[in-house]
Amino acid sequence: MLAQRFPGLLPPMTEAEALDAAAVLSLTPGGFQPSQWGRRPFRSPHHTASGPAMVGGGGNPRPGEISLAHHGVLFLDELPEFERRVLEVLREPLETGHITISRAAAQIDFPARFQFIAAMNPCPCGYLGHPTRMCRCTPDQVQRYQSRISGPLLDRVDLQIEVPAQGQHDILDGPPGEPSETVRARAVTARDRQLARQGMPNSELSGRAIDTHCPLDNAAQTLLRGAMDKLGWSARAYFRVLKVARTIADLECAEVLNAAHVAEAIQYRRVLRAA
């Protein structure tokens, strides 16, 4: 349910984005429907989906799920149940924003710039860490289950959040959450700051642009370097955390990243340790 609501939190599509999404959908058997204009795609393939279904292919190559989610959301539920080779094909588009399909007669590029959301249980029985129900899994079973998600793929997931089980009071009598429009307004404001500052979203920053637009104060720099050393991050993980911290700062209308921004970004990468 949370994943299905996520497109409503994203900024409205620009005309160029709407044209791109419509062009991809026009290549599918159902084609593009006018009612879909300006609506961010939401794709949620079943965990039995094959590699070609995910990336596209065929004698006359058609886009797969990752391209049909272009400028929208790709949601994979029960992530460890997907075949590992299917999950590994996500690595290239998550890094580059496109997928290349090679055939004997031709090589075709499809766009694939999407928001990737995945959900999984903490263990095979689903009760690891539950406050009232006992987990029946052995440590070895938990490790094998979580290790179905490879380290290189997990390295490309910027936010890794544990959602604990809620009690009856929280579910039935808890306070109402913020309306989607309120959250979306904050997201739009932060994105506008990014476009005004650097001409692109923070997620697309690379190279020297990261150093230019993600200035750290001394405390933040010390904290981030210490986390990289202690947690054994790759260079990719370091820069992804830095860009998440930049986005947190943008939500607070702050120009310089401080230790609080960095600390929050670090906490979003400590849920799993996949092999």
PDB file of C-alpha atoms in Angstrom:
ATOM      1  CA  MET A   1       0.000   0.000   0.000  1.00  0.00           C
ATOM      2  CA  LEU A   2       2.807   2.416   0.861  1.00  0.00           C
ATOM      3  CA  ALA A   3       4.568   1.697  -2.434  1.00  0.00           C
ATOM      4  CA  GLN A   4       1.375   2.261  -4.418  1.00  0.00           C
ATOM      5  CA  ARG A   5       0.980   5.687  -2.811  1.00  0.00           C
ATOM      6  CA  PHE A   6       4.542   6.694  -3.622  1.00  0.00           C
ATOM      7  CA  PRO A   7       3.871   8.063  -7.152  1.00  0.00           C
ATOM      8  CA  GLY A   8       1.547  10.587  -5.525  1.00  0.00           C
ATOM      9  CA  LEU A   9       4.504  12.008  -3.579  1.00  0.00           C
ATOM     10  CA  LEU A  10       6.616  12.642  -6.674  1.00  0.00           C
ATOM     11  CA  PRO A  11       6.690  16.022  -8.440  1.00  0.00           C
ATOM     12  CA  PRO A  12       4.340  16.416 -11.418  1.00  0.00           C
ATOM     13  CA  MET A  13       5.742  15.145 -14.701  1.00  0.00           C
ATOM     14  CA  THR A  14       7.188  17.698 -17.055  1.00  0.00           C
ATOM     15  CA  GLU A  15       5.997  17.657 -20.652  1.00  0.00           C
ATOM     16  CA  ALA A  16       9.278  16.039 -21.749  1.00  0.00           C
ATOM     17  CA  GLU A  17       8.932  13.305 -19.111  1.00  0.00           C
ATOM     18  CA  ALA A  18       5.319  12.662 -20.111  1.00  0.00           C
ATOM     19  CA  LEU A  19       6.353  12.341 -23.761  1.00  0.00           C
ATOM     20  CA  ASP A  20       9.151   9.917 -22.865  1.00  0.00           C
ATOM     21  CA  ALA A  21       6.822   7.716 -20.801  1.00  0.00           C
ATOM     22  CA  ALA A  22       4.147   7.766 -23.522  1.00  0.00           C
ATOM     23  CA  ALA A  23       6.702   6.810 -26.187  1.00  0.00           C
ATOM     24  CA  VAL A  24       7.781   3.741 -24.202  1.00  0.00           C
ATOM     25  CA  LEU A  25       4.193   2.656 -23.531  1.00  0.00           C
ATOM     26  CA  SER A  26       3.367   3.020 -27.232  1.00  0.00           C
ATOM     27  CA  LEU A  27       5.733   0.102 -27.951  1.00  0.00           C
ATOM     28  CA  THR A  28       3.679  -2.342 -25.846  1.00  0.00           C
ATOM     29  CA  PRO A  29       0.802  -4.470 -27.217  1.00  0.00           C
ATOM     30  CA  GLY A  30      -1.768  -2.383 -25.324  1.00  0.00           C
ATOM     31  CA  GLY A  31      -0.227   0.851 -26.524  1.00  0.00           C
ATOM     32  CA  PHE A  32      -0.481   4.239 -24.849  1.00  0.00           C
ATOM     33  CA  GLN A  33      -3.864   5.369 -23.592  1.00  0.00           C
ATOM     34  CA  PRO A  34      -4.678   9.114 -23.454  1.00  0.00           C
ATOM     35  CA  SER A  35      -5.933   8.696 -19.879  1.00  0.00           C
ATOM     36  CA  GLN A  36      -2.362   7.822 -18.880  1.00  0.00           C
ATOM     37  CA  TRP A  37      -0.952  11.169 -20.005  1.00  0.00           C
ATOM     38  CA  GLY A  38       0.962  12.913 -17.229  1.00  0.00           C
ATOM     39  CA  ARG A  39       0.564  10.027 -14.764  1.00  0.00           C
ATOM     40  CA  ARG A  40       3.759   8.544 -13.412  1.00  0.00           C
ATOM     41  CA  PRO A  41       3.908   4.795 -14.193  1.00  0.00           C
ATOM     42  CA  PHE A  42       3.720   2.257 -11.383  1.00  0.00           C
ATOM     43  CA  ARG A  43       4.948  -1.231 -12.266  1.00  0.00           C
ATOM     44  CA  SER A  44       4.851  -4.161  -9.863  1.00  0.00           C
ATOM     45  CA  PRO A  45       5.877  -7.408 -11.620  1.00  0.00           C
ATOM     46  CA  HIS A  46       5.330 -10.750  -9.868  1.00  0.00           C
ATOM     47  CA  HIS A  47       8.381 -12.473  -8.397  1.00  0.00           C
ATOM     48  CA  THR A  48       8.099 -15.190 -11.068  1.00  0.00           C
ATOM     49  CA  ALA A  49       8.912 -12.614 -13.789  1.00  0.00           C
ATOM     50  CA  SER A  50      11.700 -13.722 -16.133  1.00  0.00           C
ATOM     51  CA  GLY A  51      14.772 -11.759 -17.172  1.00  0.00           C
ATOM     52  CA  PRO A  52      13.330 -10.825 -20.606  1.00  0.00           C
ATOM     53  CA  ALA A  53      10.071  -9.718 -18.950  1.00  0.00           C
ATOM     54  CA  MET A  54      12.084  -7.427 -16.710  1.00  0.00           C
ATOM     55  CA  VAL A  55      14.530  -5.931 -19.232  1.00  0.00           C
ATOM     56  CA  GLY A  56      12.655  -6.448 -22.504  1.00  0.00           C
ATOM     57  CA  GLY A  57      13.508  -8.459 -25.571  1.00  0.00           C
ATOM     58  CA  GLY A  58      11.971 -10.680 -28.212  1.00  0.00           C
ATOM     59  CA  GLY A  59      12.504 -11.014 -31.951  1.00  0.00           C
ATOM     60  CA  ASN A  60      11.136  -7.497 -32.343  1.00  0.00           C
ATOM     61  CA  PRO A  61      12.495  -6.101 -29.056  1.00  0.00           C
ATOM     62  CA  ARG A  62       9.946  -4.513 -26.767  1.00  0.00           C
ATOM     63  CA  PRO A  63      10.568  -2.710 -23.488  1.00  0.00           C
ATOM     64  CA  GLY A  64      10.399  -4.674 -20.246  1.00  0.00           C
ATOM     65  CA  GLU A  65       9.135  -3.709 -16.806  1.00  0.00           C
ATOM     66  CA  ILE A  66      12.111  -1.520 -15.976  1.00  0.00           C
ATOM     67  CA  SER A  67      11.546   0.612 -19.083  1.00  0.00           C
ATOM     68  CA  LEU A  68       7.767   0.694 -18.621  1.00  0.00           C
ATOM     69  CA  ALA A  69       8.506   2.242 -15.216  1.00  0.00           C
ATOM     70  CA  HIS A  70      10.503   5.070 -16.868  1.00  0.00           C
ATOM     71  CA  HIS A  71       9.942   8.325 -14.911  1.00  0.00           C
ATOM     72  CA  GLY A  72       7.779   6.368 -12.477  1.00  0.00           C
ATOM     73  CA  VAL A  73       8.074   3.645  -9.865  1.00  0.00           C
ATOM     74  CA  LEU A  74       9.236   0.030 -10.129  1.00  0.00           C
ATOM     75  CA  PHE A  75       8.103  -1.946  -7.075  1.00  0.00           C
ATOM     76  CA  LEU A  76       9.373  -5.456  -6.365  1.00  0.00           C
ATOM     77  CA  ASP A  77       7.548  -7.150  -3.508  1.00  0.00           C
ATOM     78  CA  GLU A  78       9.093 -10.197  -1.783  1.00  0.00           C
ATOM     79  CA  LEU A  79      12.460  -9.227  -3.235  1.00  0.00           C
ATOM     80  CA  PRO A  80      14.415 -12.397  -2.245  1.00  0.00           C
ATOM     81  CA  GLU A  81      11.849 -14.558  -4.085  1.00  0.00           C
ATOM     82  CA  PHE A  82      12.955 -13.148  -7.446  1.00  0.00           C
ATOM     83  CA  GLU A  83      15.610 -15.174  -9.241  1.00  0.00           C
ATOM     84  CA  ARG A  84      19.026 -13.727  -8.515  1.00  0.00           C
ATOM     85  CA  ARG A  85      19.929 -13.400 -12.200  1.00  0.00           C
ATOM     86  CA  VAL A  86      16.721 -11.385 -12.717  1.00  0.00           C
ATOM     87  CA  LEU A  87      17.637  -9.022  -9.885  1.00  0.00           C
ATOM     88  CA  GLU A  88      21.166  -8.564 -11.193  1.00  0.00           C
ATOM     89  CA  VAL A  89      19.888  -7.047 -14.443  1.00  0.00           C
ATOM     90  CA  LEU A  90      18.742  -4.064 -12.382  1.00  0.00           C
ATOM     91  CA  ARG A  91      22.307  -3.032 -11.639  1.00  0.00           C
ATOM     92  CA  GLU A  92      22.983  -1.322 -14.991  1.00  0.00           C
ATOM     93  CA  PRO A  93      19.768   0.744 -15.238  1.00  0.00           C
ATOM     94  CA  LEU A  94      19.989   1.802 -11.575  1.00  0.00           C
ATOM     95  CA  GLU A  95      23.419   3.202 -12.373  1.00  0.00           C
ATOM     96  CA  THR A  96      22.930   4.592 -15.886  1.00  0.00           C
ATOM     97  CA  GLY A  97      19.188   5.145 -16.379  1.00  0.00           C
ATOM     98  CA  HIS A  98      18.959   2.983 -19.512  1.00  0.00           C
ATOM     99  CA  ILE A  99      19.179  -0.661 -20.587  1.00  0.00           C
ATOM    100  CA  THR A 100      20.847  -2.026 -23.701  1.00  0.00           C
ATOM    101  CA  ILE A 101      19.409  -5.107 -25.422  1.00  0.00           C
ATOM    102  CA  SER A 102      21.756  -6.809 -27.848  1.00  0.00           C
ATOM    103  CA  ARG A 103      20.534  -9.123 -30.595  1.00  0.00           C
ATOM    104  CA  ALA A 104      22.284 -10.605 -33.595  1.00  0.00           C
ATOM    105  CA  ALA A 105      20.716  -8.085 -35.969  1.00  0.00           C
ATOM    106  CA  ALA A 106      20.610  -4.992 -33.807  1.00  0.00           C
ATOM    107  CA  GLN A 107      21.401  -3.334 -30.498  1.00  0.00           C
ATOM    108  CA  ILE A 108      18.616  -1.304 -28.903  1.00  0.00           C
ATOM    109  CA  ASP A 109      18.671   1.130 -25.982  1.00  0.00           C
ATOM    110  CA  PHE A 110      15.563   1.626 -23.870  1.00  0.00           C
ATOM    111  CA  PRO A 111      15.283   4.347 -21.216  1.00  0.00           C
ATOM    112  CA  ALA A 112      14.953   3.095 -17.647  1.00  0.00           C
ATOM    113  CA  ARG A 113      15.170   5.941 -15.148  1.00  0.00           C
ATOM    114  CA  PHE A 114      12.800   5.007 -12.353  1.00  0.00           C
ATOM    115  CA  GLN A 115      12.323   5.117  -8.605  1.00  0.00           C
ATOM    116  CA  PHE A 116      13.147   1.628  -7.363  1.00  0.00           C
ATOM    117  CA  ILE A 117      11.232   0.374  -4.315  1.00  0.00           C
ATOM    118  CA  ALA A 118      11.497  -3.144  -2.922  1.00  0.00           C
ATOM    119  CA  ALA A 119      10.043  -4.913   0.106  1.00  0.00           C
ATOM    120  CA  MET A 120      11.054  -8.101   1.861  1.00  0.00           C
ATOM    121  CA  ASN A 121      10.614  -9.979   5.122  1.00  0.00           C
ATOM    122  CA  PRO A 122      13.573 -10.084   7.524  1.00  0.00           C
ATOM    123  CA  CYS A 123      13.661 -13.901   7.397  1.00  0.00           C
ATOM    124  CA  PRO A 124      11.822 -16.841   5.750  1.00  0.00           C
ATOM    125  CA  CYS A 125       9.120 -17.033   8.457  1.00  0.00           C
ATOM    126  CA  GLY A 126       8.784 -13.245   8.632  1.00  0.00           C
ATOM    127  CA  TYR A 127       8.994 -12.834  12.418  1.00  0.00           C
ATOM    128  CA  LEU A 128      12.639 -11.979  13.060  1.00  0.00           C
ATOM    129  CA  GLY A 129      12.628  -9.119  15.556  1.00  0.00           C
ATOM    130  CA  HIS A 130       8.852  -9.286  16.120  1.00  0.00           C
ATOM    131  CA  PRO A 131       7.952  -8.037  19.625  1.00  0.00           C
ATOM    132  CA  THR A 132       5.436 -10.819  20.416  1.00  0.00           C
ATOM    133  CA  ARG A 133       5.921 -13.689  17.958  1.00  0.00           C
ATOM    134  CA  MET A 134       8.921 -15.999  17.960  1.00  0.00           C
ATOM    135  CA  CYS A 135      11.063 -16.420  14.852  1.00  0.00           C
ATOM    136  CA  ARG A 136      11.430 -20.092  13.849  1.00  0.00           C
ATOM    137  CA  CYS A 137      14.435 -19.565  11.578  1.00  0.00           C
ATOM    138  CA  THR A 138      18.007 -20.526  12.398  1.00  0.00           C
ATOM    139  CA  PRO A 139      20.775 -17.904  11.989  1.00  0.00           C
ATOM    140  CA  ASP A 140      21.993 -19.834   8.952  1.00  0.00           C
ATOM    141  CA  GLN A 141      18.548 -19.704   7.337  1.00  0.00           C
ATOM    142  CA  VAL A 142      18.310 -15.961   7.978  1.00  0.00           C
ATOM    143  CA  GLN A 143      21.755 -15.413   6.466  1.00  0.00           C
ATOM    144  CA  ARG A 144      20.962 -17.457   3.352  1.00  0.00           C
ATOM    145  CA  TYR A 145      17.652 -15.670   2.891  1.00  0.00           C
ATOM    146  CA  GLN A 146      19.094 -12.175   3.179  1.00  0.00           C
ATOM    147  CA  SER A 147      22.094 -13.123   1.035  1.00  0.00           C
ATOM    148  CA  ARG A 148      19.811 -13.676  -1.949  1.00  0.00           C
ATOM    149  CA  ILE A 149      20.201  -9.928  -2.405  1.00  0.00           C
ATOM    150  CA  SER A 150      23.713  -9.359  -3.698  1.00  0.00           C
ATOM    151  CA  GLY A 151      26.019  -6.742  -2.259  1.00  0.00           C
ATOM    152  CA  PRO A 152      26.454  -4.874  -5.579  1.00  0.00           C
ATOM    153  CA  LEU A 153      22.661  -4.542  -5.982  1.00  0.00           C
ATOM    154  CA  LEU A 154      22.127  -3.491  -2.371  1.00  0.00           C
ATOM    155  CA  ASP A 155      24.925  -0.959  -2.818  1.00  0.00           C
ATOM    156  CA  ARG A 156      22.722   0.832  -5.359  1.00  0.00           C
ATOM    157  CA  VAL A 157      19.747   1.155  -2.996  1.00  0.00           C
ATOM    158  CA  ASP A 158      20.066   4.543  -1.317  1.00  0.00           C
ATOM    159  CA  LEU A 159      17.500   4.141   1.470  1.00  0.00           C
ATOM    160  CA  GLN A 160      17.209   0.863   3.384  1.00  0.00           C
ATOM    161  CA  ILE A 161      14.550   1.162   6.061  1.00  0.00           C
ATOM    162  CA  GLU A 162      13.331  -1.396   8.586  1.00  0.00           C
ATOM    163  CA  VAL A 163       9.587  -1.163   9.192  1.00  0.00           C
ATOM    164  CA  PRO A 164       8.828  -2.775  12.590  1.00  0.00           C
ATOM    165  CA  ALA A 165       5.575  -4.561  13.367  1.00  0.00           C
ATOM    166  CA  GLN A 166       2.911  -2.256  14.770  1.00  0.00           C
ATOM    167  CA  GLY A 167       0.659  -3.002  17.707  1.00  0.00           C
ATOM    168  CA  GLN A 168      -3.120  -2.835  17.691  1.00  0.00           C
ATOM    169  CA  HIS A 169      -3.147   0.645  19.233  1.00  0.00           C
ATOM    170  CA  ASP A 170      -0.812   2.050  16.575  1.00  0.00           C
ATOM    171  CA  ILE A 171      -2.836   0.549  13.733  1.00  0.00           C
ATOM    172  CA  LEU A 172      -6.358   1.347  14.942  1.00  0.00           C
ATOM    173  CA  ASP A 173      -5.964   4.348  17.235  1.00  0.00           C
ATOM    174  CA  GLY A 174      -2.791   6.056  16.064  1.00  0.00           C
ATOM    175  CA  PRO A 175      -2.781   9.695  14.940  1.00  0.00           C
ATOM    176  CA  PRO A 176      -3.543  10.382  11.269  1.00  0.00           C
ATOM    177  CA  GLY A 177      -0.578  10.751   8.950  1.00  0.00           C
ATOM    178  CA  GLU A 178       0.206  13.714   6.766  1.00  0.00           C
ATOM    179  CA  PRO A 179      -1.810  14.018   3.538  1.00  0.00           C
ATOM    180  CA  SER A 180       0.107  13.060   0.417  1.00  0.00           C
ATOM    181  CA  GLU A 181      -0.262  16.576  -0.977  1.00  0.00           C
ATOM    182  CA  THR A 182       1.577  18.035   2.031  1.00  0.00           C
ATOM    183  CA  VAL A 183       4.489  15.643   1.603  1.00  0.00           C
ATOM    184  CA  ARG A 184       4.490  16.189  -2.147  1.00  0.00           C
ATOM    185  CA  ALA A 185       4.712  19.962  -1.679  1.00  0.00           C
ATOM    186  CA  ARG A 186       7.885  19.516   0.374  1.00  0.00           C
ATOM    187  CA  ALA A 187       9.336  17.211  -2.270  1.00  0.00           C
ATOM    188  CA  VAL A 188       8.531  19.691  -5.046  1.00  0.00           C
ATOM    189  CA  THR A 189      10.149  22.547  -3.099  1.00  0.00           C
ATOM    190  CA  ALA A 190      13.311  20.501  -2.521  1.00  0.00           C
ATOM    191  CA  ARG A 191      13.481  19.446  -6.168  1.00  0.00           C
ATOM    192  CA  ASP A 192      13.046  23.057  -7.312  1.00  0.00           C
ATOM    193  CA  ARG A 193      15.997  24.043  -5.107  1.00  0.00           C
ATOM    194  CA  GLN A 194      18.107  21.355  -6.758  1.00  0.00           C
ATOM    195  CA  LEU A 195      17.170  22.396 -10.288  1.00  0.00           C
ATOM    196  CA  ALA A 196      17.848  26.052  -9.518  1.00  0.00           C
ATOM    197  CA  ARG A 197      21.233  25.270  -7.972  1.00  0.00           C
ATOM    198  CA  GLN A 198      22.647  22.681 -10.351  1.00  0.00           C
ATOM    199  CA  GLY A 199      20.149  22.127 -13.189  1.00  0.00           C
ATOM    200  CA  MET A 200      19.458  18.493 -12.272  1.00  0.00           C
ATOM    201  CA  PRO A 201      18.191  16.376  -9.359  1.00  0.00           C
ATOM    202  CA  ASN A 202      20.715  15.348  -6.712  1.00  0.00           C
ATOM    203  CA  SER A 203      20.500  11.721  -7.874  1.00  0.00           C
ATOM    204  CA  GLU A 204      22.100  12.673 -11.202  1.00  0.00           C
ATOM    205  CA  LEU A 205      25.106  14.488  -9.730  1.00  0.00           C
ATOM    206  CA  SER A 206      28.463  12.953 -10.553  1.00  0.00           C
ATOM    207  CA  GLY A 207      32.173  13.724 -10.544  1.00  0.00           C
ATOM    208  CA  ARG A 208      33.180  17.246  -9.583  1.00  0.00           C
ATOM    209  CA  ALA A 209      29.545  18.352  -9.417  1.00  0.00           C
ATOM    210  CA  ILE A 210      29.171  16.341  -6.203  1.00  0.00           C
ATOM    211  CA  ASP A 211      32.088  18.206  -4.599  1.00  0.00           C
ATOM    212  CA  THR A 212      30.724  21.531  -5.806  1.00  0.00           C
ATOM    213  CA  HIS A 213      27.119  21.140  -4.700  1.00  0.00           C
ATOM    214  CA  CYS A 214      27.516  18.948  -1.596  1.00  0.00           C
ATOM    215  CA  PRO A 215      29.696  21.070   0.718  1.00  0.00           C
ATOM    216  CA  LEU A 216      30.284  19.515   4.157  1.00  0.00           C
ATOM    217  CA  ASP A 217      31.151  21.299   7.376  1.00  0.00           C
ATOM    218  CA  ASN A 218      34.055  19.869   9.377  1.00  0.00           C
ATOM    219  CA  ALA A 219      31.932  17.737  11.704  1.00  0.00           C
ATOM    220  CA  ALA A 220      29.952  16.250   8.821  1.00  0.00           C
ATOM    221  CA  GLN A 221      33.110  15.439   6.881  1.00  0.00           C
ATOM    222  CA  THR A 222      34.671  13.684   9.881  1.00  0.00           C
ATOM    223  CA  LEU A 223      31.498  11.679  10.504  1.00  0.00           C
ATOM    224  CA  LEU A 224      31.138  10.579   6.884  1.00  0.00           C
ATOM    225  CA  ARG A 225      34.779   9.554   6.526  1.00  0.00           C
ATOM    226  CA  GLY A 226      34.587   7.604   9.779  1.00  0.00           C
ATOM    227  CA  ALA A 227      31.442   5.780   8.642  1.00  0.00           C
ATOM    228  CA  MET A 228      33.053   4.835   5.327  1.00  0.00           C
ATOM    229  CA  ASP A 229      36.045   3.355   7.137  1.00  0.00           C
ATOM    230  CA  LYS A 230      34.072   1.561   9.858  1.00  0.00           C
ATOM    231  CA  LEU A 231      31.298   0.182   7.647  1.00  0.00           C
ATOM    232  CA  GLY A 232      33.543  -0.757   4.713  1.00  0.00           C
ATOM    233  CA  TRP A 233      31.665   1.257   2.113  1.00  0.00           C
ATOM    234  CA  SER A 234      32.598   1.338  -1.534  1.00  0.00           C
ATOM    235  CA  ALA A 235      33.189   4.666  -3.266  1.00  0.00           C
ATOM    236  CA  ARG A 236      29.721   4.271  -4.805  1.00  0.00           C
ATOM    237  CA  ALA A 237      28.123   3.945  -1.369  1.00  0.00           C
ATOM    238  CA  TYR A 238      30.042   6.977  -0.079  1.00  0.00           C
ATOM    239  CA  PHE A 239      28.825   9.255  -2.850  1.00  0.00           C
ATOM    240  CA  ARG A 240      25.279   7.909  -2.684  1.00  0.00           C
ATOM    241  CA  VAL A 241      25.123   8.676   1.038  1.00  0.00           C
ATOM    242  CA  LEU A 242      26.512  12.129   0.313  1.00  0.00           C
ATOM    243  CA  LYS A 243      23.753  12.787  -2.237  1.00  0.00           C
ATOM    244  CA  VAL A 244      21.084  11.549   0.189  1.00  0.00           C
ATOM    245  CA  ALA A 245      22.474  13.932   2.821  1.00  0.00           C
ATOM    246  CA  ARG A 246      22.310  16.724   0.212  1.00  0.00           C
ATOM    247  CA  THR A 247      18.613  15.944  -0.321  1.00  0.00           C
ATOM    248  CA  ILE A 248      17.936  15.919   3.437  1.00  0.00           C
ATOM    249  CA  ALA A 249      19.576  19.341   3.642  1.00  0.00           C
ATOM    250  CA  ASP A 250      17.445  20.580   0.729  1.00  0.00           C
ATOM    251  CA  LEU A 251      14.289  19.516   2.581  1.00  0.00           C
ATOM    252  CA  GLU A 252      15.473  21.751   5.429  1.00  0.00           C
ATOM    253  CA  CYS A 253      16.495  24.578   3.057  1.00  0.00           C
ATOM    254  CA  ALA A 254      20.113  24.300   4.236  1.00  0.00           C
ATOM    255  CA  GLU A 255      23.023  25.145   1.954  1.00  0.00           C
ATOM    256  CA  VAL A 256      25.838  23.372   3.831  1.00  0.00           C
ATOM    257  CA  LEU A 257      25.563  19.741   4.948  1.00  0.00           C
ATOM    258  CA  ASN A 258      26.016  19.341   8.687  1.00  0.00           C
ATOM    259  CA  ALA A 259      26.540  16.306  10.922  1.00  0.00           C
ATOM    260  CA  ALA A 260      22.789  15.804  11.469  1.00  0.00           C
ATOM    261  CA  HIS A 261      22.151  15.536   7.714  1.00  0.00           C
ATOM    262  CA  VAL A 262      24.996  13.053   7.287  1.00  0.00           C
ATOM    263  CA  ALA A 263      24.022  10.992  10.347  1.00  0.00           C
ATOM    264  CA  GLU A 264      20.470  10.572   9.055  1.00  0.00           C
ATOM    265  CA  ALA A 265      21.717   9.509   5.619  1.00  0.00           C
ATOM    266  CA  ILE A 266      24.082   6.966   7.211  1.00  0.00           C
ATOM    267  CA  GLN A 267      21.236   5.374   9.163  1.00  0.00           C
ATOM    268  CA  TYR A 268      19.474   4.548   5.889  1.00  0.00           C
ATOM    269  CA  ARG A 269      22.211   2.099   4.822  1.00  0.00           C
ATOM    270  CA  ARG A 270      22.505  -0.207   7.822  1.00  0.00           C
ATOM    271  CA  VAL A 271      19.603  -2.685   7.556  1.00  0.00           C
ATOM    272  CA  LEU A 272      21.102  -5.590   5.593  1.00  0.00           C
ATOM    273  CA  ARG A 273      24.585  -6.869   4.958  1.00  0.00           C
ATOM    274  CA  ALA A 274      24.130  -8.919   1.818  1.00  0.00           C
ATOM    275  CA  ALA A 275      26.769 -11.173   0.288  1.00  0.00           C
TER     276      ALA A 275
END
